[in-house]
Amino acid sequence: MRVRSAVVSGLCAVFLTMTGSEVESAVAAPARPAQTAPGADAPERVVRGTCVVCHNDRTLRGNLSLERFDPTAAADHPEIAEAMVRKLRAGMMPPPGPRRPDDAELRALVETLEDQLDAASGIAPDPGGRPFQRLNRAEYARAVRDLLGLEVDAGDWLPLDQVSANFDNIADAQTLSPTLLEAYLNAASAIARLAVGEPGRRAVDHTYSNSEYVSQHPWDHVEGAPYGTRGGIVVDHVFPADAEYVFGLTFTSGANTRIEDIEVSIDGERVALLHYNTDRRVDADGRGGVTTATPPVFVRAGPRRVAAAFIRRADGPYEDLIRPHDWSFAGGGSGGAGVTTLPHVRDLIVTGPHGVTGLSETPSRQRIFTCRPTAPDEARPCARSIVERLGREAYRRALTPRDVDGLLSFFDEGAAAGGFEVGVRTALEAMLASPHFVLRLERAPVDAPRRGYRLGDAALASRLSFFLWGTPPDEELRTLAEAGRLTPEELDRQALRMLADPRAEALGTRFAAQWFRLQDMDKVRPDPNFFPNYDENLARAMRRETELFFANLVQENRSLLDLYRADYTFVDERLARHYGIPGVAGRQFRRVTYPDDTRRGVLGHGSILVLTSLANRTSPVLRGKWVMEVLLGTPPPPPPPDIPALEETDETRDGRRLTTRERMEMHRSNPACSSCHRLIDPIGLALDNFDVTAKWRVREHGVPLDTRGDYYDGTPVSTPRELVDALMARPIPLVRTFTENLLAFAIGRRVEHFDQPAIRAITRAAEANDHRMASFVLGVVGSDAFQRSREPRASGL
């Protein structure tokens, strides 16, 4: 089709003119107060007397020699100097064991390095450069929602986004392969049809499936289902036409329950009541399930919320299940021992349309068809009006005459084949598949200076909106950009306006979720034999807790340090019961104060503690490594080759099961392991009172837990509270690591060594304002890295 060939040519032409860049990040943290003033030669003395002992031409520890490094000329070797700053500020160098210079000398060294680097950066700051960005899954879905009022799952068409430097929006990792190009074209075609409607569409099946890890107990009401129901499934489905549809259901059978009632509703209104009866079993797929379906139901076109949920008969008690949702435990399965007393909805199948009667107005059609031709000569002017309005929003800038003419040519082609609406749909499809929609293009001016240039207002508007809201610019921001009024001062005003908007919650669901690696929760399925009360419902609540917690820091402009030290969190009844927090009822999340000091900040969140565990035991190594990598920005080196994993150590001794700590001590008795584990293990052990599912415990295998250890600066830590206190004693690594990640997310590229002076400037300004969240955001938005760019260099830097 012409839409595809034209769009492919456009996307490929843009892609072939772009290049990528790769860089490393660096972080840091403060030293303790000095007892005596160091001499002027302290930096040189520390390097020659301490650093060179390991980092010399012969040993090359860390693949680094400092024999010829001059700390007073650090700007001559900025990458080496920034790596030293990171380790020194975190207190990781010199490592535990060897004689350490006093704190005043170490501080003099790191401050000398920073002064040299910052001064050199101030002479000619490098804003960095990157290739184009494309809309990833989340951004694509939000852009479609804003443009057409249509909720779509971009994962239906687009492959998983590649994650780099913690985030899925890093430009040089966003390849544009033929497969991905085809996916964007398919998405554009499907979404245009969903938005306009298809009265001539043939009947098809759409199947929505519940995860096998979802519990459907009476207390697990599904959001969006009618009150008085339990479990089931709720989906948002776009009906293509006014017609009849059939809703089929498959179930995981209940072991002891024969008859249940299932209510099927659309937008909260009951359309059918089905009866689940195990006496009429249908083994449609060999899994021993029960299948039933509604009679044909008339539904008008457009997006509707469809729910199928059981009528709740009682609140319990119910015999608990090892895996309540797994069919293999439910009558006839071969998965192992286990019980379930209640059936669960497994699949919802929507079949239709049948007997189409027309096409009602939908929210999407109302957004698209703002005019209607009443005569043939009115069709093209009306189409022009639609194209200019939608195109301006889709392309995130004012359309040129060439843009409009190109889209109208697609309208002409579609209208000739199927009339006015098909013409508009064809133009919309071309718009959604255009490089100007799919790619976030930032064109360099002609003869751009080598050291960089200020981005155009349209590009700045997109950067700001995707950063704070995860969406294209709204009308106010777009209008300012078109008028050329996005001065640095106006950008600050817009940033503050957008932070006060509920859409800024995207910083929790997008930025914080990826920085904390919450997606890794899906990789951990706690063993149901040991943790029978953990299911996907609880996992979702844990993830939501962390997202709401971070979003609240932004909304209330609280101190970043509350992220680590807060004595409160956000829970619903299920999560509060899991944590042992009394007095919380209902499914609504609310802020609560912890009843004691066992939990503090994000290190007390179930999301973090689960994703750093294994299925059948805690992992102090994973937890310590997560703190070092994610919070401190100082990842430990990879383990040496041919080192046996902890799982290969003995599990028992003298007839009893060993604790995780005992097995770790056996593991790190290997000299090749001990140097790294001395840094990692004490951090993870301080969190070991939290089990795999983040419940508090004092024993493991009947043995009292021993969580004692020494933080790598020598501070004793044995509890989560003591670990938080040790981290708070050195806040600079925490603050700089957060800023580094925030900057990378905002500009869509990895942070490089030459960005570190700007990061230090942002954190100093934020410190003067009690580390308020808005200070960090404004610092990032006001930075050269955000407002300026340069062409990516051939060397990749």
mmCIF file of N, CA, C and O in Angstrom, residues 167-216:
data_model
loop_
_atom_site.group_PDB
_atom_site.id
_atom_site.type_symbol
_atom_site.label_atom_id
_atom_site.label_comp_id
_atom_site.label_asym_id
_atom_site.label_seq_id
_atom_site.Cartn_x
_atom_site.Cartn_y
_atom_site.Cartn_z
ATOM 1 N N PHE A 167 17.357 2.607 31.557
ATOM 2 C CA PHE A 167 16.129 3.166 30.995
ATOM 3 C C PHE A 167 15.861 2.657 29.579
ATOM 4 O O PHE A 167 16.773 2.249 28.867
ATOM 5 N N ASP A 168 14.579 2.743 29.189
ATOM 6 C CA ASP A 168 14.173 2.263 27.866
ATOM 7 C C ASP A 168 14.058 3.382 26.841
ATOM 8 O O ASP A 168 13.500 3.197 25.765
ATOM 9 N N ASN A 169 14.588 4.576 27.172
ATOM 10 C CA ASN A 169 14.512 5.703 26.238
ATOM 11 C C ASN A 169 15.891 6.224 25.852
ATOM 12 O O ASN A 169 16.021 7.368 25.408
ATOM 13 N N ILE A 170 16.929 5.405 26.025
ATOM 14 C CA ILE A 170 18.283 5.835 25.684
ATOM 15 C C ILE A 170 18.458 5.725 24.174
ATOM 16 O O ILE A 170 18.323 4.643 23.594
ATOM 17 N N ALA A 171 18.767 6.844 23.544
ATOM 18 C CA ALA A 171 18.671 6.948 22.085
ATOM 19 C C ALA A 171 19.565 5.965 21.358
ATOM 20 O O ALA A 171 19.127 5.319 20.394
ATOM 21 N N ASP A 172 20.835 5.836 21.765
ATOM 22 C CA ASP A 172 21.733 5.020 20.957
ATOM 23 C C ASP A 172 21.478 3.527 21.116
ATOM 24 O O ASP A 172 22.127 2.724 20.454
ATOM 25 N N ALA A 173 20.548 3.152 21.987
ATOM 26 C CA ALA A 173 20.139 1.748 22.090
ATOM 27 C C ALA A 173 18.853 1.481 21.326
ATOM 28 O O ALA A 173 18.403 0.337 21.246
ATOM 29 N N GLN A 174 18.255 2.520 20.770
ATOM 30 C CA GLN A 174 16.964 2.390 20.082
ATOM 31 C C GLN A 174 17.196 2.148 18.590
ATOM 32 O O GLN A 174 17.100 3.067 17.776
ATOM 33 N N THR A 175 17.502 0.936 18.267
ATOM 34 C CA THR A 175 17.717 0.581 16.863
ATOM 35 C C THR A 175 16.403 0.654 16.092
ATOM 36 O O THR A 175 15.316 0.620 16.675
ATOM 37 N N LEU A 176 16.508 0.746 14.786
ATOM 38 C CA LEU A 176 15.316 0.789 13.928
ATOM 39 C C LEU A 176 15.488 -0.276 12.854
ATOM 40 O O LEU A 176 15.920 -0.007 11.754
ATOM 41 N N SER A 177 15.148 -1.496 13.216
ATOM 42 C CA SER A 177 15.316 -2.631 12.316
ATOM 43 C C SER A 177 14.122 -2.752 11.379
ATOM 44 O O SER A 177 13.057 -2.157 11.614
ATOM 45 N N PRO A 178 14.256 -3.534 10.289
ATOM 46 C CA PRO A 178 13.097 -3.767 9.415
ATOM 47 C C PRO A 178 11.908 -4.361 10.170
ATOM 48 O O PRO A 178 10.753 -4.026 9.892
ATOM 49 N N THR A 179 12.186 -5.226 11.144
ATOM 50 C CA THR A 179 11.096 -5.817 11.926
ATOM 51 C C THR A 179 10.366 -4.754 12.732
ATOM 52 O O THR A 179 9.129 -4.735 12.796
ATOM 53 N N LEU A 180 11.115 -3.854 13.354
ATOM 54 C CA LEU A 180 10.490 -2.795 14.140
ATOM 55 C C LEU A 180 9.741 -1.824 13.243
ATOM 56 O O LEU A 180 8.650 -1.343 13.584
ATOM 57 N N LEU A 181 10.303 -1.538 12.092
ATOM 58 C CA LEU A 181 9.633 -0.667 11.136
ATOM 59 C C LEU A 181 8.282 -1.250 10.737
ATOM 60 O O LEU A 181 7.262 -0.545 10.701
ATOM 61 N N GLU A 182 8.258 -2.549 10.479
ATOM 62 C CA GLU A 182 6.999 -3.219 10.132
ATOM 63 C C GLU A 182 6.016 -3.158 11.304
ATOM 64 O O GLU A 182 4.801 -2.993 11.108
ATOM 65 N N ALA A 183 6.534 -3.268 12.533
ATOM 66 C CA ALA A 183 5.669 -3.215 13.711
ATOM 67 C C ALA A 183 4.987 -1.849 13.828
ATOM 68 O O ALA A 183 3.786 -1.757 14.127
ATOM 69 N N TYR A 184 5.726 -0.766 13.599
ATOM 70 C CA TYR A 184 5.123 0.561 13.652
ATOM 71 C C TYR A 184 4.063 0.744 12.561
ATOM 72 O O TYR A 184 3.018 1.373 12.784
ATOM 73 N N LEU A 185 4.325 0.187 11.389
ATOM 74 C CA LEU A 185 3.342 0.279 10.309
ATOM 75 C C LEU A 185 2.072 -0.491 10.654
ATOM 76 O O LEU A 185 0.949 -0.019 10.422
ATOM 77 N N ASN A 186 2.231 -1.695 11.211
ATOM 78 C CA ASN A 186 1.067 -2.480 11.622
ATOM 79 C C ASN A 186 0.275 -1.772 12.714
ATOM 80 O O ASN A 186 -0.962 -1.785 12.717
ATOM 81 N N ALA A 187 1.005 -1.163 13.657
ATOM 82 C CA ALA A 187 0.335 -0.437 14.737
ATOM 83 C C ALA A 187 -0.468 0.727 14.179
ATOM 84 O O ALA A 187 -1.620 0.952 14.576
ATOM 85 N N ALA A 188 0.116 1.480 13.259
ATOM 86 C CA ALA A 188 -0.586 2.629 12.671
ATOM 87 C C ALA A 188 -1.864 2.195 11.964
ATOM 88 O O ALA A 188 -2.922 2.828 12.097
ATOM 89 N N SER A 189 -1.787 1.098 11.225
ATOM 90 C CA SER A 189 -2.961 0.607 10.506
ATOM 91 C C SER A 189 -4.059 0.173 11.470
ATOM 92 O O SER A 189 -5.229 0.532 11.314
ATOM 93 N N ALA A 190 -3.678 -0.604 12.485
ATOM 94 C CA ALA A 190 -4.672 -1.112 13.434
ATOM 95 C C ALA A 190 -5.295 0.012 14.246
ATOM 96 O O ALA A 190 -6.518 0.047 14.457
ATOM 97 N N ILE A 191 -4.485 0.964 14.709
ATOM 98 C CA ILE A 191 -5.000 2.037 15.567
ATOM 99 C C ILE A 191 -5.907 2.973 14.764
ATOM 100 O O ILE A 191 -6.935 3.447 15.274
ATOM 101 N N ALA A 192 -5.553 3.251 13.525
ATOM 102 C CA ALA A 192 -6.430 4.100 12.694
ATOM 103 C C ALA A 192 -7.799 3.463 12.541
ATOM 104 O O ALA A 192 -8.835 4.149 12.574
ATOM 105 N N ARG A 193 -7.845 2.148 12.385
ATOM 106 C CA ARG A 193 -9.126 1.453 12.252
ATOM 107 C C ARG A 193 -9.901 1.455 13.566
ATOM 108 O O ARG A 193 -11.129 1.605 13.580
ATOM 109 N N LEU A 194 -9.201 1.255 14.673
ATOM 110 C CA LEU A 194 -9.876 1.299 15.968
ATOM 111 C C LEU A 194 -10.468 2.683 16.221
ATOM 112 O O LEU A 194 -11.565 2.808 16.776
ATOM 113 N N ALA A 195 -9.739 3.718 15.841
ATOM 114 C CA ALA A 195 -10.186 5.080 16.122
ATOM 115 C C ALA A 195 -11.389 5.473 15.273
ATOM 116 O O ALA A 195 -12.346 6.089 15.769
ATOM 117 N N VAL A 196 -11.355 5.137 13.995
ATOM 118 C CA VAL A 196 -12.437 5.530 13.087
ATOM 119 C C VAL A 196 -13.601 4.554 13.165
ATOM 120 O O VAL A 196 -14.765 4.938 13.015
ATOM 121 N N GLY A 197 -13.329 3.286 13.446
ATOM 122 C CA GLY A 197 -14.358 2.258 13.457
ATOM 123 C C GLY A 197 -14.405 1.490 12.155
ATOM 124 O O GLY A 197 -13.990 2.001 11.101
ATOM 125 N N GLU A 198 -14.921 0.255 12.230
ATOM 126 C CA GLU A 198 -14.974 -0.609 11.051
ATOM 127 C C GLU A 198 -16.323 -1.321 10.978
ATOM 128 O O GLU A 198 -16.464 -2.447 11.455
ATOM 129 N N PRO A 199 -17.322 -0.709 10.401
ATOM 130 C CA PRO A 199 -18.637 -1.380 10.316
ATOM 131 C C PRO A 199 -18.605 -2.617 9.425
ATOM 132 O O PRO A 199 -19.461 -3.495 9.567
ATOM 133 N N GLY A 200 -17.636 -2.717 8.526
ATOM 134 C CA GLY A 200 -17.576 -3.876 7.637
ATOM 135 C C GLY A 200 -16.638 -4.959 8.100
ATOM 136 O O GLY A 200 -16.351 -5.893 7.348
ATOM 137 N N ARG A 201 -16.201 -4.890 9.319
ATOM 138 C CA ARG A 201 -15.224 -5.860 9.801
ATOM 139 C C ARG A 201 -15.866 -7.218 10.022
ATOM 140 O O ARG A 201 -16.977 -7.324 10.543
ATOM 141 N N ARG A 202 -15.136 -8.270 9.678
ATOM 142 C CA ARG A 202 -15.639 -9.624 9.906
ATOM 143 C C ARG A 202 -15.434 -10.002 11.376
ATOM 144 O O ARG A 202 -14.621 -9.420 12.088
ATOM 145 N N ALA A 203 -16.170 -10.995 11.827
ATOM 146 C CA ALA A 203 -16.093 -11.417 13.219
ATOM 147 C C ALA A 203 -14.756 -12.096 13.512
ATOM 148 O O ALA A 203 -14.288 -12.930 12.731
ATOM 149 N N VAL A 204 -14.152 -11.718 14.634
ATOM 150 C CA VAL A 204 -12.886 -12.307 15.062
ATOM 151 C C VAL A 204 -12.960 -12.546 16.566
ATOM 152 O O VAL A 204 -13.844 -12.020 17.264
ATOM 153 N N ASP A 205 -12.028 -13.352 17.071
ATOM 154 C CA ASP A 205 -11.905 -13.606 18.507
ATOM 155 C C ASP A 205 -10.760 -12.783 19.080
ATOM 156 O O ASP A 205 -9.665 -12.752 18.515
ATOM 157 N N HIS A 206 -11.011 -12.136 20.218
ATOM 158 C CA HIS A 206 -9.954 -11.477 20.998
ATOM 159 C C HIS A 206 -9.901 -12.170 22.355
ATOM 160 O O HIS A 206 -10.908 -12.176 23.080
ATOM 161 N N THR A 207 -8.754 -12.737 22.697
ATOM 162 C CA THR A 207 -8.622 -13.475 23.948
ATOM 163 C C THR A 207 -7.776 -12.683 24.931
ATOM 164 O O THR A 207 -6.670 -12.244 24.609
ATOM 165 N N TYR A 208 -8.302 -12.487 26.123
ATOM 166 C CA TYR A 208 -7.578 -11.846 27.225
ATOM 167 C C TYR A 208 -7.385 -12.900 28.313
ATOM 168 O O TYR A 208 -8.351 -13.571 28.705
ATOM 169 N N SER A 209 -6.163 -13.015 28.811
ATOM 170 C CA SER A 209 -5.859 -14.077 29.767
ATOM 171 C C SER A 209 -5.355 -13.503 31.088
ATOM 172 O O SER A 209 -4.607 -12.516 31.111
ATOM 173 N N ASN A 210 -5.768 -14.122 32.176
ATOM 174 C CA ASN A 210 -5.233 -13.811 33.496
ATOM 175 C C ASN A 210 -3.892 -14.498 33.681
ATOM 176 O O ASN A 210 -3.679 -15.614 33.192
ATOM 177 N N SER A 211 -3.000 -13.847 34.382
ATOM 178 C CA SER A 211 -1.761 -14.510 34.770
ATOM 179 C C SER A 211 -2.086 -15.670 35.700
ATOM 180 O O SER A 211 -3.005 -15.588 36.520
ATOM 181 N N GLU A 212 -1.336 -16.736 35.579
ATOM 182 C CA GLU A 212 -1.561 -17.883 36.458
ATOM 183 C C GLU A 212 -1.177 -17.573 37.902
ATOM 184 O O GLU A 212 -1.488 -18.334 38.814
ATOM 185 N N TYR A 213 -0.508 -16.442 38.128
ATOM 186 C CA TYR A 213 -0.093 -16.079 39.479
ATOM 187 C C TYR A 213 -1.067 -15.124 40.158
ATOM 188 O O TYR A 213 -0.804 -14.637 41.249
ATOM 189 N N VAL A 214 -2.203 -14.832 39.498
ATOM 190 C CA VAL A 214 -3.198 -13.934 40.076
ATOM 191 C C VAL A 214 -4.140 -14.730 40.963
ATOM 192 O O VAL A 214 -4.715 -15.730 40.530
ATOM 193 N N SER A 215 -4.307 -14.273 42.196
ATOM 194 C CA SER A 215 -5.251 -14.904 43.118
ATOM 195 C C SER A 215 -6.632 -14.297 42.930
ATOM 196 O O SER A 215 -6.767 -13.108 42.649
ATOM 197 N N GLN A 216 -7.675 -15.114 43.105
ATOM 198 C CA GLN A 216 -9.050 -14.636 42.992
ATOM 199 C C GLN A 216 -9.858 -15.037 44.229
ATOM 200 O O GLN A 216 -10.994 -15.471 44.152
#
